[in-house]
Amino acid sequence: MKHARIRYENQVHNVTVEADNAVRLADGRLLAEDAVQWLPPAEGSMFALGLNYADHAAELAFKAPTEPLAFIKSPGTYTGHNQVTWRPDNVKYMHYECELVAVIGKPARNVKREDALSYLAGYTVCNDYAIRDYLENYYRPNLRVKNRDCTTPVGPWIVDAADVPDPSQLKLRTWINGELKQEGSTADMIFDIPYLIEYFSSFMTLQPGDMIATGTPEGLADVVPGDEVVVEVQGVGRLVNRIVSEREFFAARG
C-alpha cells in the first residue's frame, strides 16, 4: 500500500494512493494526481549519506569510505512531488541525486542488523540536489551545498516495507527533460539499509518519520531553470520536479 500527504482545499490530508496515482481521502472521495498538492510524505529528520555507492565514489576519484559519511537535512529543505526547486543565481553547477529513502516506523535504539527492517514504515524517493560550487570537501558537505529551502524533493508517497521485499536489488534512474542521465542499482551501496539502521541507532534514537537517504550512484549532470527532472526507484516511486530561477522562486513566495 502507498501512503501520502497532500494539500487539498487548503487542508492537509493523509491519504492512500490508488491506480493512476489517484488519492483517496478519508471520506472516500477519489482525486486525480494533478488535482492535489503533493507534500513530503514524512516530516522527521533526514540522515543523508555521502559517497555510499562504489561507482559514485570512483566517479569522483575518492576511495570508498570505511564508515558512513552522514549529514543531517532539516525539514525546511523538503518539497513534494510535482513542485519546483530553485537554482541559485550565478552558480556554475547544480546536480540531482536520485536516492532510495528508508522511513522509520517506530522508535529505534540499539537495533541489531538482523532486526533492522522491522523498524521501517516503508520506503520513499528523494532527489538530493547539491550546489557543487560550495562543496569544499565531499566527506563533509557544508550547509550551502545541501540545506537550502525546498531543494530536496521527497515522495510522492511511502510504500509499505512489506511491499518492497528486497531493497538491495532496486534500479535507480534519473531523466532530464525526458533524457535518461543516470542509472544504477541499490546493489552497489557500500552500506546497506540494515547496516545504516544498526549504525545510527547505536548512538541515537531514530524516531517515527525520520528518514535515511541512502546515497546516489554515478551519472550526475548539471540542471538549469526550465529543466524537468524525474527520479525513479524501482518498485517505490517516480518523483517529478521542475527547476526555476532564484528570482522566479522567491517572487512566487512573495
Tab-separated table of C-alpha atoms in Angstrom:
chain	number	residue	atom	x	y	z
A	1	MET	CA	0.000	0.000	0.000
A	2	LYS	CA	1.076	3.584	-0.661
A	3	HIS	CA	0.516	6.408	1.824
A	4	ALA	CA	0.885	10.106	1.048
A	5	ARG	CA	0.328	13.576	2.454
A	6	ILE	CA	-1.429	16.088	0.241
A	7	ARG	CA	-2.984	19.523	0.470
A	8	TYR	CA	-6.469	19.919	-0.959
A	9	GLU	CA	-8.843	22.834	-0.475
A	10	ASN	CA	-6.353	24.411	1.959
A	11	GLN	CA	-6.296	21.372	4.221
A	12	VAL	CA	-3.620	18.712	4.729
A	13	HIS	CA	-4.822	15.136	4.313
A	14	ASN	CA	-3.205	11.765	4.937
A	15	VAL	CA	-4.336	9.623	2.022
A	16	THR	CA	-3.866	6.286	0.322
A	17	VAL	CA	-2.743	6.147	-3.295
A	18	GLU	CA	-4.610	4.020	-5.809
A	19	ALA	CA	-4.478	3.285	-9.549
A	20	ASP	CA	-3.127	6.040	-11.818
A	21	ASN	CA	-1.773	7.819	-8.716
A	22	ALA	CA	-5.244	8.952	-7.699
A	23	VAL	CA	-5.578	9.630	-3.968
A	24	ARG	CA	-8.444	8.625	-1.702
A	25	LEU	CA	-9.473	10.940	1.107
A	26	ALA	CA	-10.729	9.674	4.453
A	27	ASP	CA	-14.301	10.486	3.386
A	28	GLY	CA	-13.957	8.202	0.356
A	29	ARG	CA	-13.538	10.838	-2.340
A	30	LEU	CA	-11.050	9.919	-5.108
A	31	LEU	CA	-8.945	12.766	-6.531
A	32	ALA	CA	-6.713	12.785	-9.598
A	33	GLU	CA	-2.942	13.193	-9.214
A	34	ASP	CA	-2.978	16.700	-10.690
A	35	ALA	CA	-5.919	17.869	-8.544
A	36	VAL	CA	-3.903	17.995	-5.312
A	37	GLN	CA	-0.680	19.482	-3.982
A	38	TRP	CA	1.714	16.715	-3.011
A	39	LEU	CA	3.597	17.219	0.253
A	40	PRO	CA	6.651	15.362	1.567
A	41	PRO	CA	5.218	12.094	2.918
A	42	ALA	CA	7.306	12.184	6.117
A	43	GLU	CA	8.339	15.137	8.266
A	44	GLY	CA	11.127	13.837	10.504
A	45	SER	CA	14.852	14.476	10.278
A	46	MET	CA	16.691	13.192	7.230
A	47	PHE	CA	20.032	11.460	7.699
A	48	ALA	CA	21.749	11.571	4.320
A	49	LEU	CA	24.722	9.539	3.121
A	50	GLY	CA	27.634	10.809	1.090
A	51	LEU	CA	29.638	8.559	-1.225
A	52	ASN	CA	27.559	5.485	-0.413
A	53	TYR	CA	27.807	3.947	-3.896
A	54	ALA	CA	31.106	2.478	-5.024
A	55	ASP	CA	30.645	3.665	-8.620
A	56	HIS	CA	29.865	7.228	-7.477
A	57	ALA	CA	32.954	7.333	-5.243
A	58	ALA	CA	35.037	6.137	-8.201
A	59	GLU	CA	33.376	8.729	-10.460
A	60	LEU	CA	34.675	11.423	-8.092
A	61	ALA	CA	38.096	9.755	-7.687
A	62	PHE	CA	37.554	9.032	-3.981
A	63	LYS	CA	38.264	5.894	-2.049
A	64	ALA	CA	35.184	4.128	-0.758
A	65	PRO	CA	34.544	5.163	2.869
A	66	THR	CA	35.052	2.683	5.676
A	67	GLU	CA	32.357	4.286	7.866
A	68	PRO	CA	29.128	6.025	6.775
A	69	LEU	CA	29.606	9.675	5.813
A	70	ALA	CA	26.398	11.128	7.201
A	71	PHE	CA	24.910	14.600	7.447
A	72	ILE	CA	21.505	15.917	8.515
A	73	LYS	CA	18.997	17.750	6.343
A	74	SER	CA	16.401	19.978	8.002
A	75	PRO	CA	12.667	19.681	7.162
A	76	GLY	CA	12.739	23.147	5.584
A	77	THR	CA	14.717	21.680	2.703
A	78	TYR	CA	11.922	19.263	1.735
A	79	THR	CA	9.419	19.803	-1.041
A	80	GLY	CA	6.924	17.482	-2.701
A	81	HIS	CA	6.153	15.691	-5.947
A	82	ASN	CA	5.331	17.954	-8.921
A	83	GLN	CA	6.714	21.002	-7.068
A	84	VAL	CA	9.563	23.344	-8.024
A	85	THR	CA	13.146	23.678	-6.823
A	86	TRP	CA	15.290	26.761	-7.432
A	87	ARG	CA	18.776	27.122	-8.793
A	88	PRO	CA	20.701	29.945	-7.094
A	89	ASP	CA	21.765	32.778	-9.348
A	90	ASN	CA	25.357	32.795	-10.595
A	91	VAL	CA	26.304	29.246	-9.631
A	92	LYS	CA	28.211	27.056	-12.061
A	93	TYR	CA	26.978	23.557	-11.204
A	94	MET	CA	23.867	22.171	-9.539
A	95	HIS	CA	23.187	18.457	-9.828
A	96	TYR	CA	20.461	15.977	-8.865
A	97	GLU	CA	20.909	12.852	-6.747
A	98	CYS	CA	18.346	10.053	-7.092
A	99	GLU	CA	18.108	8.222	-3.757
A	100	LEU	CA	16.157	5.453	-2.079
A	101	VAL	CA	14.914	6.642	1.322
A	102	ALA	CA	14.113	4.362	4.266
A	103	VAL	CA	11.390	5.760	6.557
A	104	ILE	CA	11.443	4.796	10.236
A	105	GLY	CA	8.155	3.468	11.604
A	106	LYS	CA	8.816	3.061	15.345
A	107	PRO	CA	11.461	4.236	17.837
A	108	ALA	CA	14.756	2.514	17.079
A	109	ARG	CA	17.591	2.341	19.591
A	110	ASN	CA	20.438	-0.206	19.620
A	111	VAL	CA	18.827	-2.184	16.807
A	112	LYS	CA	20.631	-5.258	15.524
A	113	ARG	CA	21.151	-5.672	11.805
A	114	GLU	CA	19.005	-8.793	11.604
A	115	ASP	CA	16.039	-6.912	13.104
A	116	ALA	CA	16.572	-3.598	11.337
A	117	LEU	CA	13.993	-3.820	8.547
A	118	SER	CA	11.215	-4.493	11.069
A	119	TYR	CA	11.657	-0.896	12.297
A	120	LEU	CA	10.710	0.588	8.928
A	121	ALA	CA	7.360	2.066	7.953
A	122	GLY	CA	8.439	1.823	4.334
A	123	TYR	CA	10.351	3.499	1.542
A	124	THR	CA	10.162	6.677	-0.472
A	125	VAL	CA	12.314	8.551	-3.010
A	126	CYS	CA	14.253	11.790	-2.786
A	127	ASN	CA	16.220	13.997	-5.121
A	128	ASP	CA	19.033	15.425	-3.027
A	129	TYR	CA	20.087	18.420	-5.123
A	130	ALA	CA	23.591	19.758	-4.462
A	131	ILE	CA	25.230	23.090	-5.302
A	132	ARG	CA	28.668	21.903	-6.326
A	133	ASP	CA	30.172	25.434	-6.258
A	134	TYR	CA	30.158	25.423	-2.459
A	135	LEU	CA	31.462	21.903	-1.955
A	136	GLU	CA	34.763	22.152	-0.105
A	137	ASN	CA	35.010	18.528	0.963
A	138	TYR	CA	32.972	15.565	-0.278
A	139	TYR	CA	33.340	13.979	3.128
A	140	ARG	CA	31.738	16.978	4.873
A	141	PRO	CA	29.277	18.824	2.614
A	142	ASN	CA	28.545	22.187	4.199
A	143	LEU	CA	25.099	23.713	4.667
A	144	ARG	CA	25.227	25.836	1.496
A	145	VAL	CA	25.574	22.667	-0.596
A	146	LYS	CA	22.661	20.627	0.742
A	147	ASN	CA	20.402	22.641	3.056
A	148	ARG	CA	18.578	25.265	1.009
A	149	ASP	CA	14.836	25.865	1.209
A	150	CYS	CA	12.790	23.453	-0.920
A	151	THR	CA	15.772	21.831	-2.610
A	152	THR	CA	15.098	18.232	-1.585
A	153	PRO	CA	12.028	16.798	-3.319
A	154	VAL	CA	10.703	13.808	-1.351
A	155	GLY	CA	7.878	11.441	-2.276
A	156	PRO	CA	5.482	11.068	-3.849
A	157	TRP	CA	4.435	8.555	-1.151
A	158	ILE	CA	5.659	5.944	1.275
A	159	VAL	CA	5.424	2.345	0.073
A	160	ASP	CA	4.861	-0.161	2.881
A	161	ALA	CA	8.055	-2.014	3.780
A	162	ALA	CA	6.321	-5.353	3.183
A	163	ASP	CA	5.734	-4.368	-0.453
A	164	VAL	CA	9.497	-3.997	-1.105
A	165	PRO	CA	10.835	-7.440	-0.216
A	166	ASP	CA	14.456	-6.739	-1.194
A	167	PRO	CA	15.581	-3.078	-1.056
A	168	SER	CA	19.102	-4.136	-2.037
A	169	GLN	CA	18.109	-5.002	-5.626
A	170	LEU	CA	16.315	-1.906	-6.955
A	171	LYS	CA	17.124	0.133	-10.065
A	172	LEU	CA	17.511	3.909	-9.781
A	173	ARG	CA	17.096	6.213	-12.777
A	174	THR	CA	17.120	9.960	-13.462
A	175	TRP	CA	15.849	11.800	-16.535
A	176	ILE	CA	16.333	15.444	-17.522
A	177	ASN	CA	13.675	16.634	-19.951
A	178	GLY	CA	12.961	13.035	-20.883
A	179	GLU	CA	16.599	12.041	-21.488
A	180	LEU	CA	17.961	9.252	-19.291
A	181	LYS	CA	21.012	10.613	-17.458
A	182	GLN	CA	21.593	8.311	-14.502
A	183	GLU	CA	21.059	4.609	-13.971
A	184	GLY	CA	22.252	2.411	-11.144
A	185	SER	CA	21.269	-0.211	-8.602
A	186	THR	CA	20.967	-0.296	-4.833
A	187	ALA	CA	23.072	-3.455	-5.061
A	188	ASP	CA	26.070	-1.094	-5.354
A	189	MET	CA	25.518	0.534	-1.957
A	190	ILE	CA	28.570	0.378	0.276
A	191	PHE	CA	26.468	0.452	3.465
A	192	ASP	CA	23.035	-1.136	3.046
A	193	ILE	CA	19.864	-0.183	4.923
A	194	PRO	CA	20.108	-2.770	7.739
A	195	TYR	CA	23.690	-1.670	8.391
A	196	LEU	CA	22.674	2.004	8.459
A	197	ILE	CA	19.804	1.451	10.897
A	198	GLU	CA	22.112	-0.502	13.178
A	199	TYR	CA	24.785	2.196	12.848
A	200	PHE	CA	22.597	5.228	13.558
A	201	SER	CA	20.603	3.553	16.323
A	202	SER	CA	23.816	2.568	18.135
A	203	PHE	CA	24.323	6.171	19.283
A	204	MET	CA	20.905	7.857	18.912
A	205	THR	CA	17.208	7.035	18.880
A	206	LEU	CA	15.607	7.113	15.454
A	207	GLN	CA	12.022	8.352	15.659
A	208	PRO	CA	8.952	7.539	13.539
A	209	GLY	CA	9.035	9.699	10.427
A	210	ASP	CA	12.819	10.018	10.393
A	211	MET	CA	14.363	9.206	7.038
A	212	ILE	CA	17.639	7.715	5.865
A	213	ALA	CA	18.591	8.883	2.360
A	214	THR	CA	20.964	6.206	1.156
A	215	GLY	CA	23.088	7.977	-1.458
A	216	THR	CA	23.217	8.095	-5.241
A	217	PRO	CA	25.031	6.126	-7.977
A	218	GLU	CA	27.256	7.633	-10.647
A	219	GLY	CA	25.888	9.692	-13.508
A	220	LEU	CA	25.460	13.274	-12.304
A	221	ALA	CA	24.732	16.238	-14.584
A	222	ASP	CA	24.068	19.966	-14.280
A	223	VAL	CA	20.478	21.257	-14.188
A	224	VAL	CA	19.232	24.734	-15.100
A	225	PRO	CA	15.963	26.689	-14.866
A	226	GLY	CA	13.335	25.196	-17.142
A	227	ASP	CA	14.531	21.608	-16.698
A	228	GLU	CA	12.137	18.893	-15.643
A	229	VAL	CA	13.956	16.320	-13.516
A	230	VAL	CA	12.430	12.904	-12.842
A	231	VAL	CA	13.984	10.450	-10.379
A	232	GLU	CA	12.678	6.917	-10.029
A	233	VAL	CA	13.364	3.992	-7.727
A	234	GLN	CA	12.031	0.675	-8.995
A	235	GLY	CA	9.036	-0.550	-7.031
A	236	VAL	CA	8.933	2.587	-4.878
A	237	GLY	CA	8.044	5.650	-6.910
A	238	ARG	CA	8.648	8.242	-9.598
A	239	LEU	CA	9.240	11.782	-8.352
A	240	VAL	CA	8.856	14.783	-10.694
A	241	ASN	CA	10.403	18.199	-10.072
A	242	ARG	CA	10.960	21.360	-12.129
A	243	ILE	CA	13.857	23.801	-11.802
A	244	VAL	CA	13.195	27.560	-11.680
A	245	SER	CA	15.479	30.537	-11.188
A	246	GLU	CA	16.124	32.039	-7.775
A	247	ARG	CA	14.245	35.193	-8.795
A	248	GLU	CA	11.200	33.256	-10.017
A	249	PHE	CA	11.095	31.056	-6.927
A	250	PHE	CA	11.190	33.850	-4.361
A	251	ALA	CA	8.896	36.120	-6.376
A	252	ALA	CA	6.258	33.383	-6.286
A	253	ARG	CA	6.636	33.096	-2.499
A	254	GLY	CA	6.122	36.844	-2.050
